[in-house]
Amino acid sequence: MSDPSSAYFDIRNDLADRLLKASHQLAGVPERDRAAVLTAALDAVPEADRLLRPHTTLFADGDSASSRLAFSCLSAAATFPAATRDQIADLGALTAVLFGMDDIADSIAGDWSDADVDAFFSRIKGVLSGSEPGGATGDAGPMAAALSAWRAWCARFRAHPGAAAHAPSLLGQLDLAGAAMALERRWAIGGEPWPGYDRYLANGGLTILYRTWWAAALGVCGPEPARTEHWAAIEPATALGAECMRLANDLRTFERERREGKPNSVLILERAGTRTEAAVERVSAHIAELNAAFDAELRRLPAELAGVVEGQRRSVAFNGAWYMARDTHAYTVRELAEDARTESHG
């Protein structure tokens, strides 16, 4: 990554480390599964890296502190530990590409307006739907890298048997996410006043891209035969899981976002007069409430979606525990390999 964003990746939330309960980064992975999950993630890295490597303007080398490659493959493996190497690689690459889109929308990779974000997501949707306008854009920077990586990922996605059934749901989630990210940009640059807590969380449940990821994951690892009704069935639980993820992310990133002037649940509570420690406690308690509702919603899903139910439980548990321990970058492929060796011989 050619890196005006490198300073961003150097920011650490020492206050969060002091306020949050100590957590092992793999606390959300059942101990019996950790060696297999780490090994599966490591095995998938080369394939995911092949898709990302041509686009170094946005996606850092796997041994860079700015890279999310190792984390992305680990998150995919933790969600679907029994998936094939290609499935984990495709979902790991998807996670990394979504991180890249988020970096653009947050103006970490470049400096963009809300109108730029809207236009960018129009092109992202066009790639998936096949309606992307032709011709050169004149952009050789992060947006071009994101679009190129997304085109490569979509080509892989279409090869999965479930892709055709679930592409419309994925397209719909990209539409919602793009509008929500443009709104976040307006909040960040002062185009609109900061929202209240509830409005922020409703929007943040879209911008965390958990819903987008799961719309795609149905096409890669969902039940067969794939049916469009599967997304409608899992959407209520997925929305709750997304809000759990947003708040967990906020606990990890509020100090960084304070410096950047971006809304965050902790910071919104602070602005309303709540002390930082009390705000962290309130957000943590809300995560626990949402997790209970998430679990109840998952229990209502039919047996044919059992693999998705298990995957969602695993995904929220893994990511929630990881955010309590550390950020998603600064975890290199070298560290993943060392963790896999340690766990395998432990």
Coordinates of C-alpha atoms in Angstrom, one line a residue:
M1 CA 0.0 0.0 0.0
S2 CA 1.4 3.4 -1.0
D3 CA 0.5 4.9 2.1
P4 CA -1.0 8.2 3.2
S5 CA -3.0 5.8 5.4
S6 CA 0.0 4.4 7.3
A7 CA -0.4 6.8 10.1
Y8 CA -4.0 5.6 10.6
F9 CA -2.7 2.0 11.1
D10 CA -0.2 3.2 13.7
I11 CA -3.0 4.6 16.0
R12 CA -3.6 2.4 19.1
N13 CA -6.5 2.6 21.5
D14 CA -4.6 2.3 24.8
L15 CA -7.7 3.6 26.7
A16 CA -9.8 0.8 25.3
D17 CA -7.1 -1.7 26.4
R18 CA -7.3 -0.3 29.9
L19 CA -11.1 -0.2 30.1
L20 CA -12.0 -3.5 28.4
K21 CA -11.7 -6.8 30.1
A22 CA -8.6 -8.7 29.0
S23 CA -9.4 -11.1 26.2
H24 CA -7.5 -13.7 24.3
Q25 CA -7.8 -12.9 20.6
L26 CA -9.1 -16.4 19.9
A27 CA -11.5 -16.5 22.8
G28 CA -14.4 -16.6 20.4
V29 CA -13.1 -19.8 18.7
P30 CA -13.9 -23.1 20.6
E31 CA -10.6 -24.3 22.0
R32 CA -11.0 -27.7 20.4
D33 CA -11.2 -26.0 17.0
R34 CA -8.4 -23.5 17.2
A35 CA -5.6 -25.5 15.6
A36 CA -7.8 -26.5 12.7
V37 CA -9.1 -23.0 12.2
L38 CA -5.6 -21.4 12.2
T39 CA -4.3 -24.1 9.8
A40 CA -7.3 -23.6 7.4
A41 CA -6.8 -19.8 7.4
L42 CA -3.1 -20.2 6.7
D43 CA -3.8 -22.6 3.9
A44 CA -6.2 -20.2 2.3
V45 CA -3.9 -17.1 2.5
P46 CA -1.9 -17.8 -0.8
E47 CA -5.1 -18.1 -2.9
A48 CA -6.7 -14.9 -1.3
D49 CA -3.3 -13.1 -1.7
R50 CA -3.3 -13.9 -5.5
L51 CA -6.5 -12.0 -5.9
L52 CA -5.3 -9.0 -3.9
R53 CA -1.6 -8.8 -4.8
P54 CA -2.1 -6.9 -8.1
H55 CA -3.8 -4.1 -6.2
T56 CA -1.2 -2.8 -3.7
T57 CA -2.4 0.7 -3.9
L58 CA -5.1 -0.4 -1.5
F59 CA -4.2 -3.8 -0.2
A60 CA -1.0 -4.1 1.8
D61 CA 1.4 -7.1 1.7
G62 CA 0.4 -9.8 4.1
D63 CA 3.4 -9.1 6.4
S64 CA 2.7 -5.4 6.6
A65 CA 1.3 -3.9 9.7
S66 CA -1.4 -2.3 7.5
S67 CA -2.6 -5.6 6.1
R68 CA -5.8 -7.4 7.0
L69 CA -5.1 -10.4 4.9
A70 CA -4.3 -12.8 7.7
F71 CA -7.2 -11.6 9.8
S72 CA -9.6 -11.8 6.9
C73 CA -8.7 -15.4 6.2
L74 CA -8.8 -16.2 9.9
S75 CA -12.3 -14.7 10.2
A76 CA -13.6 -16.8 7.3
A77 CA -12.1 -20.0 8.7
A78 CA -13.4 -19.3 12.2
T79 CA -16.9 -18.8 10.6
F80 CA -16.8 -21.9 8.4
P81 CA -14.1 -24.2 9.7
A82 CA -15.3 -27.2 7.6
A83 CA -15.4 -25.2 4.4
T84 CA -13.0 -26.0 1.5
R85 CA -9.8 -24.1 1.0
D86 CA -11.2 -22.3 -2.0
Q87 CA -14.3 -21.3 -0.1
I88 CA -12.3 -19.9 2.8
A89 CA -10.0 -18.1 0.4
D90 CA -12.9 -16.5 -1.4
L91 CA -14.6 -15.4 1.8
G92 CA -11.3 -14.2 3.2
A93 CA -10.6 -12.2 0.0
L94 CA -14.1 -10.8 0.2
T95 CA -13.5 -9.6 3.8
A96 CA -10.3 -7.9 2.7
V97 CA -12.0 -6.2 -0.3
L98 CA -14.8 -5.0 1.9
F99 CA -12.2 -3.5 4.3
G100 CA -10.8 -1.7 1.2
M101 CA -14.2 -0.3 0.4
D102 CA -14.6 0.8 4.0
D103 CA -11.2 2.5 3.9
I104 CA -12.3 4.5 0.9
A105 CA -15.7 5.5 2.4
D106 CA -14.0 6.5 5.6
S107 CA -11.4 8.6 3.6
I108 CA -8.5 6.5 5.1
A109 CA -7.4 5.7 1.6
G110 CA -7.7 9.1 -0.1
D111 CA -10.0 12.1 0.7
W112 CA -13.5 11.6 -0.6
S113 CA -16.8 13.4 -0.3
D114 CA -20.2 11.7 0.3
A115 CA -20.9 12.2 -3.4
D116 CA -17.7 10.4 -4.2
V117 CA -18.8 7.5 -2.0
D118 CA -22.2 7.3 -3.7
A119 CA -20.6 7.2 -7.2
F120 CA -18.1 4.6 -6.0
F121 CA -20.8 2.3 -4.8
S122 CA -22.8 2.8 -8.0
R123 CA -19.8 1.3 -9.8
I124 CA -19.4 -1.5 -7.2
K125 CA -23.0 -2.4 -7.8
G126 CA -22.5 -2.2 -11.6
V127 CA -19.7 -4.7 -11.5
L128 CA -21.8 -7.2 -9.7
S129 CA -24.9 -6.7 -11.9
G130 CA -22.9 -6.5 -15.1
S131 CA -24.1 -3.0 -15.8
E132 CA -20.9 -1.1 -15.0
P133 CA -20.3 1.7 -17.5
G134 CA -17.3 1.1 -19.8
G135 CA -14.5 3.5 -20.5
A136 CA -11.5 4.7 -18.4
T137 CA -12.2 6.6 -15.2
G138 CA -8.9 8.3 -15.1
D139 CA -8.4 7.0 -11.5
A140 CA -5.3 5.0 -10.9
G141 CA -5.6 5.2 -7.1
P142 CA -7.4 3.3 -4.3
M143 CA -10.8 3.4 -6.0
A144 CA -9.5 1.9 -9.2
A145 CA -7.7 -0.8 -7.0
A146 CA -10.9 -1.5 -5.1
L147 CA -12.9 -1.8 -8.3
S148 CA -10.4 -4.1 -10.0
A149 CA -10.1 -6.4 -6.9
W150 CA -13.9 -6.4 -6.8
R151 CA -14.2 -7.4 -10.4
A152 CA -11.8 -10.3 -9.8
W153 CA -13.7 -11.4 -6.7
C154 CA -17.1 -11.2 -8.5
A155 CA -15.7 -13.5 -11.2
R156 CA -14.8 -16.1 -8.5
F157 CA -18.2 -15.6 -6.8
R158 CA -20.1 -16.4 -10.0
A159 CA -18.4 -19.8 -10.2
H160 CA -20.1 -20.9 -7.0
P161 CA -23.4 -22.8 -7.5
G162 CA -25.3 -20.6 -5.2
A163 CA -24.1 -17.3 -6.6
A164 CA -27.0 -16.7 -9.1
A165 CA -29.7 -17.2 -6.5
H166 CA -28.0 -14.9 -3.9
A167 CA -26.6 -12.1 -6.2
P168 CA -29.8 -10.0 -6.0
S169 CA -29.6 -10.0 -2.2
L170 CA -26.0 -9.1 -2.3
L171 CA -26.8 -6.3 -4.7
G172 CA -29.5 -5.0 -2.3
Q173 CA -27.1 -5.0 0.6
L174 CA -24.5 -3.1 -1.4
D175 CA -27.1 -0.5 -2.2
L176 CA -28.0 -0.1 1.5
A177 CA -24.3 -0.1 2.6
G178 CA -23.3 2.5 0.0
A179 CA -26.1 4.9 1.1
A180 CA -25.2 4.3 4.8
M181 CA -21.5 5.0 4.2
A182 CA -22.3 8.2 2.3
L183 CA -24.4 9.3 5.3
E184 CA -21.5 8.5 7.7
R185 CA -19.2 10.6 5.5
R186 CA -21.6 13.5 5.8
W187 CA -21.6 13.2 9.5
A188 CA -17.8 13.0 9.6
I189 CA -17.3 16.1 7.5
G190 CA -20.0 18.2 9.1
G191 CA -22.5 18.0 6.3
E192 CA -25.1 16.9 8.8
P193 CA -25.1 17.0 12.6
W194 CA -24.1 13.9 14.4
P195 CA -27.0 11.5 15.0
G196 CA -28.3 10.1 18.2
Y197 CA -27.3 6.7 19.5
D198 CA -30.2 4.7 18.0
R199 CA -30.0 6.3 14.5
Y200 CA -26.2 5.9 14.6
L201 CA -26.5 2.2 15.4
A202 CA -29.2 1.5 12.8
N203 CA -26.9 3.1 10.2
G204 CA -23.7 1.4 11.6
G205 CA -25.3 -2.0 11.4
L206 CA -25.2 -1.5 7.6
T207 CA -21.7 0.1 7.4
I208 CA -20.0 -2.7 9.3
L209 CA -20.7 -4.7 6.2
Y210 CA -21.6 -7.9 8.1
R211 CA -25.0 -8.0 6.3
T212 CA -23.2 -7.6 2.9
W213 CA -20.7 -10.3 3.8
W214 CA -23.4 -12.8 4.7
A215 CA -25.5 -12.1 1.6
A216 CA -22.3 -13.1 -0.3
A217 CA -21.5 -16.0 2.0
L218 CA -24.9 -17.7 1.2
G219 CA -23.7 -17.9 -2.4
V220 CA -20.4 -19.5 -1.4
C221 CA -21.2 -21.7 1.6
G222 CA -25.0 -21.6 1.9
P223 CA -27.3 -24.6 1.7
E224 CA -28.0 -26.3 -1.6
P225 CA -30.1 -26.0 -3.6
A226 CA -29.7 -22.3 -3.1
R227 CA -33.0 -20.3 -2.8
T228 CA -33.5 -16.6 -2.7
E229 CA -35.8 -17.1 0.4
H230 CA -32.8 -18.0 2.4
W231 CA -31.7 -14.4 2.7
A232 CA -35.2 -13.3 3.8
A233 CA -35.1 -16.0 6.5
I234 CA -31.7 -15.0 7.9
E235 CA -32.0 -11.2 7.6
P236 CA -33.5 -10.5 11.0
A237 CA -30.8 -12.4 12.8
T238 CA -28.1 -11.0 10.5
A239 CA -29.2 -7.5 11.4
L240 CA -28.8 -8.2 15.1
G241 CA -25.4 -9.8 14.5
A242 CA -24.3 -6.7 12.5
E243 CA -25.2 -4.4 15.4
C244 CA -23.2 -6.6 17.8
M245 CA -20.3 -6.3 15.5
R246 CA -20.7 -2.5 15.1
L247 CA -20.7 -1.9 18.8
A248 CA -17.7 -4.2 19.4
N249 CA -15.8 -2.4 16.7
D250 CA -16.7 0.9 18.3
L251 CA -15.2 -0.2 21.6
R252 CA -12.0 -0.9 19.9
T253 CA -11.9 2.2 17.7
F254 CA -13.4 5.1 19.7
E255 CA -10.1 6.7 20.5
R256 CA -9.0 6.7 16.9
E257 CA -12.4 8.0 15.7
R258 CA -12.3 10.7 18.4
R259 CA -9.1 12.1 16.6
E260 CA -10.8 11.8 13.2
G261 CA -14.0 13.5 14.2
K262 CA -16.2 10.5 13.3
P263 CA -19.3 9.4 15.1
N264 CA -19.0 6.3 17.3
S265 CA -21.4 5.0 19.9
V266 CA -19.0 5.7 22.8
L267 CA -18.4 9.2 21.6
I268 CA -22.1 9.9 21.1
L269 CA -22.7 8.9 24.7
E270 CA -19.8 11.1 25.8
R271 CA -21.4 14.1 24.0
A272 CA -24.6 13.4 25.9
G273 CA -22.7 13.8 29.1
T274 CA -21.7 10.2 29.9
R275 CA -18.1 9.6 31.2
T276 CA -15.9 7.5 29.0
E277 CA -15.8 4.6 31.4
A278 CA -19.6 4.6 31.9
A279 CA -20.1 4.9 28.1
V280 CA -17.9 1.8 27.5
E281 CA -19.9 -0.1 30.2
R282 CA -23.2 0.9 28.5
V283 CA -22.1 -0.1 25.1
S284 CA -20.8 -3.4 26.5
A285 CA -24.1 -4.1 28.2
H286 CA -26.0 -3.3 25.0
I287 CA -23.8 -5.8 23.2
A288 CA -24.8 -8.5 25.7
E289 CA -28.5 -7.6 25.1
L290 CA -28.1 -7.8 21.4
N291 CA -26.3 -11.1 21.6
A292 CA -29.2 -12.6 23.5
A293 CA -31.7 -11.3 20.9
F294 CA -29.4 -12.6 18.1
D295 CA -29.2 -16.1 19.7
A296 CA -33.0 -16.1 20.1
E297 CA -33.5 -15.1 16.4
L298 CA -31.1 -17.8 15.2
R299 CA -33.0 -20.4 17.2
R300 CA -36.1 -19.7 15.1
L301 CA -34.4 -20.6 11.8
P302 CA -35.2 -23.9 10.1
A303 CA -33.0 -27.0 10.1
E304 CA -32.0 -26.5 6.4
L305 CA -30.1 -23.3 7.5
A306 CA -28.3 -25.0 10.4
G307 CA -24.9 -24.4 8.8
V308 CA -25.6 -20.7 8.5
V309 CA -26.9 -20.6 12.1
E310 CA -23.6 -22.2 13.3
G311 CA -21.6 -19.9 11.0
Q312 CA -23.3 -16.7 12.3
R313 CA -22.8 -17.8 15.9
R314 CA -19.1 -18.5 15.2
S315 CA -18.6 -15.3 13.3
V316 CA -20.0 -12.9 16.0
A317 CA -18.2 -14.8 18.7
F318 CA -14.9 -14.7 16.9
N319 CA -15.0 -11.1 15.9
G320 CA -16.5 -9.8 19.1
A321 CA -13.7 -11.5 21.1
W322 CA -11.0 -10.3 18.7
Y323 CA -12.1 -6.6 19.0
M324 CA -11.9 -7.0 22.8
A325 CA -8.2 -8.1 22.4
R326 CA -6.9 -6.1 19.4
D327 CA -7.5 -4.4 16.1
T328 CA -8.0 -6.2 12.8
H329 CA -4.8 -4.9 11.2
A330 CA -1.2 -5.4 12.5
Y331 CA -1.8 -9.2 12.5
T332 CA 0.6 -10.5 9.8
V333 CA 0.7 -13.7 7.9
R334 CA 3.9 -14.5 9.8
E335 CA 2.0 -14.2 13.1
L336 CA -0.8 -16.4 11.8
A337 CA 1.7 -19.0 10.8
E338 CA 3.4 -18.8 14.2
D339 CA 0.0 -19.1 16.0
A340 CA -0.9 -22.1 13.8
R341 CA 2.4 -23.8 14.8
T342 CA 2.0 -23.0 18.5
E343 CA -1.6 -24.2 18.6
S344 CA -0.9 -27.4 16.7
H345 CA 1.9 -28.3 19.1
G346 CA 0.1 -27.1 22.2

